[in-house]
CSV table of C-alpha atoms in Angstrom, one decimal:
chain,number,residue,atom,x,y,z
A,1,MET,CA,85.6,-16.6,4.5
A,2,THR,CA,82.4,-17.8,6.1
A,3,ASP,CA,79.0,-17.0,4.8
A,4,ALA,CA,77.1,-14.3,6.9
A,5,PRO,CA,74.0,-15.7,8.7
A,6,PRO,CA,70.7,-14.9,6.8
A,7,ILE,CA,68.8,-11.9,8.0
A,8,ARG,CA,65.6,-12.8,9.7
A,9,ARG,CA,62.8,-10.3,9.0
A,10,ASN,CA,60.2,-9.5,11.5
A,11,ARG,CA,56.9,-10.7,10.1
A,12,SER,CA,54.7,-9.7,13.0
A,13,GLY,CA,53.5,-6.7,10.9
A,14,LEU,CA,51.9,-9.2,8.4
A,15,PHE,CA,49.7,-10.6,11.1
A,16,ALA,CA,48.5,-7.3,12.5
A,17,PRO,CA,46.0,-6.6,9.7
A,18,ILE,CA,44.7,-10.2,9.9
A,19,GLY,CA,44.3,-9.9,13.6
A,20,LEU,CA,42.5,-6.6,13.2
A,21,PHE,CA,40.2,-8.1,10.6
A,22,LEU,CA,39.3,-11.0,12.9
A,23,ILE,CA,38.6,-8.6,15.8
A,24,VAL,CA,36.3,-6.5,13.6
A,25,LEU,CA,34.6,-9.7,12.2
A,26,VAL,CA,33.9,-10.9,15.8
A,27,LEU,CA,32.6,-7.6,16.9
A,28,TRP,CA,30.4,-7.2,13.8
A,29,SER,CA,29.1,-10.8,14.2
A,30,VAL,CA,28.2,-10.1,17.8
A,31,TRP,CA,26.4,-6.9,16.7
A,32,TRP,CA,24.6,-8.8,13.9
A,33,PHE,CA,23.3,-11.5,16.3
A,34,VAL,CA,22.2,-8.9,18.9
A,35,LEU,CA,20.4,-7.0,16.1
A,36,ALA,CA,18.7,-10.2,14.8
A,37,GLY,CA,17.6,-11.1,18.3
A,38,GLN,CA,16.2,-7.6,18.9
A,39,VAL,CA,14.3,-7.8,15.6
A,40,ARG,CA,12.7,-11.1,16.6
A,41,GLU,CA,11.8,-9.8,20.0
A,42,ARG,CA,10.1,-6.7,18.6
A,43,LEU,CA,8.3,-8.8,16.0
A,44,ASP,CA,7.0,-11.1,18.8
A,45,ALA,CA,5.9,-8.1,20.9
A,46,GLN,CA,4.1,-6.6,17.9
A,47,VAL,CA,2.3,-9.8,17.1
A,48,GLU,CA,1.2,-10.2,20.8
A,49,ALA,CA,-0.1,-6.6,20.8
A,50,LEU,CA,-2.1,-7.3,17.7
A,51,ARG,CA,-3.5,-10.5,19.1
A,52,ALA,CA,-4.5,-8.7,22.3
A,53,GLY,CA,-6.3,-6.2,20.2
A,54,GLY,CA,-8.5,-8.8,18.5
A,55,TRP,CA,-6.3,-9.5,15.5
A,56,ASP,CA,-5.5,-13.1,14.4
A,57,VAL,CA,-1.9,-13.4,13.3
A,58,ALA,CA,-0.5,-16.8,12.3
A,59,TYR,CA,2.7,-18.0,10.5
A,60,THR,CA,5.0,-21.0,10.4
A,61,GLY,CA,8.7,-21.6,9.9
A,62,LEU,CA,9.9,-18.2,11.0
A,63,GLY,CA,13.7,-18.0,10.4
A,64,THR,CA,16.5,-15.4,10.5
A,65,SER,CA,19.3,-15.2,8.0
A,66,GLY,CA,21.4,-12.7,6.1
A,67,TRP,CA,24.7,-12.6,8.0
A,68,PRO,CA,26.9,-10.6,7.8
A,69,PHE,CA,25.5,-7.6,5.9
A,70,ARG,CA,21.7,-8.1,6.1
A,71,VAL,CA,19.0,-9.1,8.5
A,72,ARG,CA,16.4,-11.2,6.8
A,73,LEU,CA,13.2,-12.6,8.2
A,74,GLU,CA,11.3,-15.3,6.3
A,75,ALA,CA,8.0,-17.0,7.3
A,76,GLU,CA,5.6,-19.3,5.6
A,77,ASN,CA,1.8,-19.5,5.7
A,78,VAL,CA,1.5,-15.9,6.9
A,79,SER,CA,-2.0,-14.8,7.7
A,80,VAL,CA,-3.2,-11.5,9.3
A,81,THR,CA,-6.9,-11.1,10.0
A,82,ALA,CA,-8.4,-7.9,11.3
A,83,PRO,CA,-11.3,-7.9,13.8
A,84,SER,CA,-13.6,-6.8,10.9
A,85,GLY,CA,-12.9,-10.1,9.1
A,86,HIS,CA,-10.8,-8.5,6.4
A,87,ALA,CA,-7.6,-10.5,6.0
A,88,LEU,CA,-4.3,-10.8,4.0
A,89,SER,CA,-2.3,-14.0,3.7
A,90,ALA,CA,0.8,-15.1,1.8
A,91,PRO,CA,2.3,-18.6,1.2
A,92,ASP,CA,5.7,-17.0,2.0
A,93,LEU,CA,6.8,-13.6,3.1
A,94,ALA,CA,10.3,-12.1,3.5
A,95,ALA,CA,11.4,-8.9,5.2
A,96,GLU,CA,15.0,-7.6,4.8
A,97,ALA,CA,17.1,-4.7,6.0
A,98,ASN,CA,20.8,-3.7,5.9
A,99,ALA,CA,22.5,-4.6,9.1
A,100,TRP,CA,24.1,-1.1,9.2
A,101,ASN,CA,20.7,0.6,8.6
A,102,PRO,CA,17.9,-1.4,10.3
A,103,ASP,CA,15.6,1.7,10.0
A,104,LYS,CA,14.5,0.7,6.4
A,105,TRP,CA,12.8,-2.6,5.6
A,106,VAL,CA,11.7,-4.2,2.3
A,107,LEU,CA,9.0,-6.8,2.3
A,108,VAL,CA,8.4,-9.2,-0.6
A,109,ALA,CA,5.6,-11.6,-1.2
A,110,GLY,CA,7.3,-14.0,-3.7
A,111,ASP,CA,4.3,-16.2,-4.4
A,112,GLY,CA,1.5,-13.6,-4.3
A,113,LEU,CA,-1.2,-12.8,-1.8
A,114,VAL,CA,-4.7,-13.7,-1.0
A,115,LEU,CA,-7.0,-10.9,0.0
A,116,THR,CA,-10.1,-11.7,2.0
A,117,ARG,CA,-13.0,-9.3,1.9
A,118,ALA,CA,-15.2,-9.8,4.9
A,119,ASP,CA,-18.5,-10.4,3.2
A,120,LYS,CA,-17.3,-11.0,-0.4
A,121,GLY,CA,-14.8,-13.9,-0.1
A,122,LYS,CA,-11.2,-14.3,-1.2
A,123,VAL,CA,-9.3,-12.9,-4.1
A,124,ALA,CA,-5.8,-14.2,-5.2
A,125,VAL,CA,-3.3,-11.5,-6.2
A,126,ARG,CA,-0.3,-12.4,-8.3
A,127,GLY,CA,2.1,-10.3,-10.3
A,128,GLN,CA,5.6,-9.7,-11.6
A,129,PHE,CA,6.4,-8.6,-8.1
A,130,ILE,CA,4.5,-7.5,-4.9
A,131,ARG,CA,6.6,-5.6,-2.5
A,132,ALA,CA,6.5,-2.9,0.2
A,133,SER,CA,9.1,-0.7,1.9
A,134,VAL,CA,9.0,1.0,5.3
A,135,HIS,CA,11.5,3.5,6.6
A,136,GLY,CA,11.6,6.1,9.2
A,137,LEU,CA,10.5,3.7,12.0
A,138,THR,CA,11.6,6.2,14.6
A,139,GLN,CA,9.3,8.9,13.2
A,140,ARG,CA,5.7,9.3,14.5
A,141,TRP,CA,4.6,8.2,11.0
A,142,PRO,CA,6.9,6.1,8.9
A,143,ASN,CA,7.2,6.4,5.1
A,144,VAL,CA,5.5,3.5,3.5
A,145,ALA,CA,5.5,2.4,-0.2
A,146,VAL,CA,3.5,-0.5,-1.7
A,147,GLU,CA,4.1,-1.5,-5.3
A,148,MET,CA,2.6,-4.2,-7.5
A,149,ALA,CA,3.8,-4.8,-11.0
A,150,ARG,CA,1.4,-6.3,-13.5
A,151,PRO,CA,-0.9,-7.7,-10.8
A,152,GLU,CA,-3.8,-10.0,-11.7
A,153,PHE,CA,-6.9,-10.6,-9.5
A,154,THR,CA,-8.7,-13.9,-9.5
A,155,ALA,CA,-11.7,-14.5,-7.2
A,156,HIS,CA,-11.8,-17.9,-5.4
A,157,ALA,CA,-14.8,-20.2,-6.0
A,158,GLY,CA,-17.9,-18.8,-4.4
A,159,ALA,CA,-16.4,-15.3,-3.9
A,160,GLU,CA,-17.7,-12.1,-5.4
A,161,VAL,CA,-15.8,-11.2,-8.5
A,162,PHE,CA,-13.2,-8.4,-8.1
A,163,PRO,CA,-13.9,-5.2,-10.2
A,164,ILE,CA,-10.4,-5.2,-11.7
A,165,ALA,CA,-9.0,-8.2,-13.6
A,166,ARG,CA,-5.4,-6.9,-14.0
A,167,ALA,CA,-3.3,-3.7,-14.2
A,168,GLU,CA,0.1,-2.6,-15.3
A,169,ARG,CA,0.9,-1.2,-11.9
A,170,ILE,CA,-0.7,-0.4,-8.6
A,171,GLU,CA,1.1,1.9,-6.1
A,172,PHE,CA,0.4,3.3,-2.7
A,173,TYR,CA,2.5,5.8,-0.7
A,174,LEU,CA,2.1,7.2,2.8
A,175,ARG,CA,4.3,9.8,4.6
A,176,PRO,CA,4.0,12.2,7.4
A,177,HIS,CA,2.0,15.2,6.4
A,178,LEU,CA,4.1,18.0,5.0
A,179,ALA,CA,2.9,21.2,6.6
A,180,PRO,CA,4.5,24.3,8.2
A,181,ALA,CA,5.8,23.6,11.7
A,182,GLY,CA,3.1,24.5,14.3
A,183,THR,CA,0.2,23.9,12.0
A,184,PRO,CA,-2.7,22.6,14.2
A,185,GLY,CA,-3.2,18.8,13.7
A,186,SER,CA,-0.3,18.4,11.3
A,187,ASP,CA,1.5,16.0,13.6
A,188,ASP,CA,-1.5,13.7,13.5
A,189,SER,CA,-2.1,13.8,9.8
A,190,VAL,CA,-0.5,11.8,6.9
A,191,ASP,CA,-0.3,12.3,3.2
A,192,VAL,CA,-1.4,9.4,1.0
A,193,LEU,CA,-1.1,8.9,-2.8
A,194,PHE,CA,-2.7,6.0,-4.8
A,195,ARG,CA,-2.0,5.2,-8.4
A,196,LEU,CA,-3.8,2.7,-10.5
A,197,ILE,CA,-2.2,2.4,-13.9
A,198,GLU,CA,-3.8,0.9,-17.0
A,199,ALA,CA,-6.2,-1.3,-15.2
A,200,GLU,CA,-8.6,-3.6,-17.1
A,201,GLY,CA,-12.0,-4.4,-15.7
A,202,ARG,CA,-13.6,-7.8,-15.3
A,203,PRO,CA,-15.9,-8.8,-18.1
A,204,ASP,CA,-19.3,-7.0,-18.0
A,205,GLY,CA,-18.2,-5.1,-14.9
A,206,PRO,CA,-18.4,-1.4,-14.1
A,207,VAL,CA,-14.7,-0.7,-14.8
A,208,GLU,CA,-14.9,-2.3,-18.2
A,209,GLY,CA,-18.1,-0.3,-19.0
A,210,LEU,CA,-16.5,2.9,-17.8
A,211,ALA,CA,-13.4,2.5,-19.9
A,212,ARG,CA,-15.4,1.2,-22.9
A,213,ASN,CA,-13.1,-1.9,-23.2
A,214,GLY,CA,-10.1,0.4,-22.8
A,215,LYS,CA,-8.0,0.9,-19.7
A,216,LEU,CA,-8.5,2.9,-16.5
A,217,THR,CA,-5.8,5.0,-15.0
A,218,ALA,CA,-6.2,6.9,-11.8
A,219,GLN,CA,-4.1,9.0,-9.4
A,220,ILE,CA,-5.6,10.3,-6.2
A,221,GLU,CA,-3.8,12.1,-3.3
A,222,ALA,CA,-5.2,13.3,0.0
A,223,VAL,CA,-4.4,14.3,3.5
A,224,VAL,CA,-5.8,11.9,6.2
A,225,GLU,CA,-6.5,13.9,9.3
A,226,ASP,CA,-6.5,12.4,12.8
A,227,ALA,CA,-4.7,9.3,11.5
A,228,ALA,CA,-3.8,8.0,14.9
A,229,ARG,CA,-7.3,6.6,15.2
A,230,LEU,CA,-6.6,4.3,12.3
A,231,GLN,CA,-4.1,2.3,14.4
A,232,GLY,CA,-6.7,0.9,16.8
A,233,PRO,CA,-8.5,-2.4,16.0
A,234,ASP,CA,-12.2,-2.2,15.3
A,235,ALA,CA,-14.6,-4.9,14.4
A,236,ALA,CA,-16.4,-2.6,12.0
A,237,GLY,CA,-13.3,-2.0,10.0
A,238,VAL,CA,-10.1,0.0,10.1
A,239,PHE,CA,-11.8,3.3,9.2
A,240,ALA,CA,-14.8,2.9,11.6
A,241,ALA,CA,-13.3,4.4,14.8
A,242,TRP,CA,-11.6,7.1,12.7
A,243,THR,CA,-14.9,8.1,11.1
A,244,ARG,CA,-16.8,8.1,14.4
A,245,ALA,CA,-14.2,10.5,15.8
A,246,GLY,CA,-14.7,12.9,12.9
A,247,GLY,CA,-11.8,11.7,10.7
A,248,ARG,CA,-11.7,13.3,7.3
A,249,PHE,CA,-9.9,13.3,3.9
A,250,THR,CA,-8.9,16.8,3.0
A,251,ALA,CA,-7.1,18.4,0.0
A,252,VAL,CA,-8.2,15.6,-2.2
A,253,ARG,CA,-6.8,15.9,-5.8
A,254,GLY,CA,-6.7,13.5,-8.6
A,255,GLU,CA,-6.7,12.6,-12.3
A,256,LEU,CA,-8.8,9.9,-14.1
A,257,SER,CA,-8.4,8.4,-17.6
A,258,ALA,CA,-11.0,5.9,-18.8
A,259,GLY,CA,-10.7,5.0,-22.5
A,260,GLU,CA,-11.3,8.3,-24.4
A,261,SER,CA,-12.5,10.1,-21.3
A,262,ARG,CA,-10.4,12.3,-19.0
A,263,ALA,CA,-11.1,14.1,-15.8
A,264,THR,CA,-9.4,16.0,-13.0
A,265,LEU,CA,-11.0,16.0,-9.6
A,266,SER,CA,-10.8,18.0,-6.4
A,267,SER,CA,-12.5,18.1,-3.1
A,268,ASP,CA,-11.8,20.1,0.1
A,269,VAL,CA,-13.3,17.5,2.4
A,270,LEU,CA,-14.6,13.9,2.2
A,271,SER,CA,-15.7,11.7,5.1
A,272,ALA,CA,-17.7,8.6,5.8
A,273,GLY,CA,-21.2,8.1,7.1
A,274,ALA,CA,-22.4,5.6,9.8
A,275,ASP,CA,-22.7,2.9,7.1
A,276,GLY,CA,-19.0,3.4,6.2
A,277,ARG,CA,-19.8,4.8,2.8
A,278,LEU,CA,-18.1,7.9,1.5
A,279,GLU,CA,-19.8,11.3,1.9
A,280,GLY,CA,-19.0,14.7,0.3
A,281,GLU,CA,-18.7,16.4,-3.0
A,282,VAL,CA,-16.1,16.2,-5.7
A,283,ALA,CA,-15.7,18.7,-8.5
A,284,LEU,CA,-14.8,17.2,-11.9
A,285,GLN,CA,-13.4,19.0,-15.0
A,286,ALA,CA,-14.1,16.4,-17.6
A,287,VAL,CA,-13.0,15.9,-21.2
A,288,LYS,CA,-15.1,13.7,-23.4
A,289,PRO,CA,-17.1,12.3,-20.5
A,290,LEU,CA,-20.0,11.0,-22.6
A,291,PRO,CA,-18.3,7.8,-23.8
A,292,ALA,CA,-17.5,6.8,-20.2
A,293,LEU,CA,-21.1,7.5,-19.1
A,294,ALA,CA,-22.6,5.7,-22.0
A,295,GLY,CA,-20.4,2.7,-21.3
A,296,LEU,CA,-21.4,2.8,-17.7
A,297,ALA,CA,-25.1,2.9,-18.7
A,298,GLY,CA,-24.6,-0.1,-20.9
A,299,SER,CA,-22.8,-2.2,-18.2
A,300,PRO,CA,-24.8,-5.3,-17.1
A,301,SER,CA,-23.2,-5.1,-13.7
A,302,GLY,CA,-25.8,-5.1,-10.9
A,303,ALA,CA,-23.8,-2.4,-9.0
A,304,VAL,CA,-24.5,0.2,-11.7
A,305,ASN,CA,-27.7,2.1,-11.9
A,306,ARG,CA,-28.0,2.1,-15.7
A,307,ALA,CA,-31.0,4.4,-15.8
A,308,GLY,CA,-29.1,7.0,-13.8
A,309,ALA,CA,-26.0,6.6,-15.9
A,310,ALA,CA,-28.1,7.0,-19.1
A,311,GLY,CA,-29.7,10.1,-17.7
A,312,ALA,CA,-26.3,11.6,-16.8
A,313,ALA,CA,-25.0,10.8,-20.3
A,314,ALA,CA,-28.0,12.6,-21.8
A,315,ALA,CA,-27.6,15.6,-19.6
A,316,GLY,CA,-23.9,15.8,-20.5
A,317,ALA,CA,-24.8,15.7,-24.2
A,318,VAL,CA,-27.1,18.7,-23.6
A,319,ALA,CA,-24.4,20.5,-21.6
A,320,GLY,CA,-21.9,20.7,-24.5
A,321,PRO,CA,-20.4,19.0,-27.6
A,322,PRO,CA,-18.7,15.6,-27.0
A,323,GLY,CA,-15.2,17.1,-27.3
A,324,ASP,CA,-15.7,20.0,-25.0
A,325,ASP,CA,-14.6,20.3,-21.4
A,326,ILE,CA,-17.6,19.9,-19.0
A,327,ALA,CA,-17.7,20.9,-15.4
A,328,LEU,CA,-19.5,18.2,-13.3
A,329,SER,CA,-20.2,17.6,-9.7
A,330,LEU,CA,-19.9,14.1,-8.2
A,331,THR,CA,-21.7,13.8,-4.8
A,332,PHE,CA,-21.6,10.9,-2.3
A,333,ARG,CA,-24.7,11.0,-0.1
A,334,GLU,CA,-27.2,8.5,1.4
A,335,GLY,CA,-25.0,5.6,0.5
A,336,ARG,CA,-25.0,6.4,-3.3
A,337,THR,CA,-23.0,8.2,-5.9
A,338,PHE,CA,-24.7,11.0,-7.8
A,339,LEU,CA,-23.6,12.9,-10.9
A,340,GLY,CA,-25.8,15.9,-10.6
A,341,PRO,CA,-29.3,14.6,-9.8
A,342,PHE,CA,-28.6,11.1,-11.3
A,343,ALA,CA,-27.7,8.2,-9.1
A,344,LEU,CA,-24.9,6.1,-10.7
A,345,ALA,CA,-23.9,3.4,-8.2
A,346,PRO,CA,-23.4,2.8,-4.5
A,347,ALA,CA,-20.9,5.1,-2.9
A,348,PRO,CA,-17.5,3.7,-2.2
A,349,ARG,CA,-17.4,1.9,1.2
A,350,LEU,CA,-14.5,2.5,3.6
A,351,PHE,CA,-15.6,-0.2,6.2
């Protein structure tokens, strides 16, 4: 009796999944390289548009990586300078998005930033992390979030000192204005939110005086109307053309905490004058404002009108006991900040 020949099994089915995987891999790789090329093209186009508008943009060593699941752009010695002279630079900057969702990007400045203030010099910013995210790029206004964890600010030699030495966190958020459909001007407005958490002022500066060697925490939100005018370059500053066209901050709300003092603030409308300084009136409901005013009056900073702060503190003492809530009015006019009739300091400058 002879042995039966061995049965040969058809193994073609084993190669089918491998072949399918290779096909998918090739197609995905083609998609990835096309996407990476489009990202580089759009970046180059945006840079050229900025340069044509008077901005100075420079970088070295731009590279693309992240295959297969991410698209990552990395560049060194990045510098962006506005026509006004304000600038932001970073030794290295990375931007990354998922290849299957290139509508959301995360930017990270791994070695910190250098902020250049046009007439005040450079300030180095370092922290646990400095990052930003942008998504909704197909919207008229994308959603933007900027976060700094434990940032520290150090002025370069010869530069004017920065009012804040360090903070626990700094956050900024921007989104399309949330308003009922059809509301006039809503499509051209954005909502903004700024948070400064447990900030410490520089020695002998106004923030240190205000917080009485404690910490300053602030949260301010507002609607920026006619925001499209913020996109155009302007030698006077990013807010200059917007202000000249009647741009305004509306629905301003906020909370402040400085040492023992607390306050909530609100304003229907704030704008800026021809000199770029804030104009308008802010209503304050303050708890224990006297320690903050007394600390401001004792600050040796040249930016503080100590006589005005002392007068405001004295008037506050007359208005009610130190622990009571006191209604106050903060007014920005003629380039200065007034608490009632008392001038405290220059008004904040937008440009």
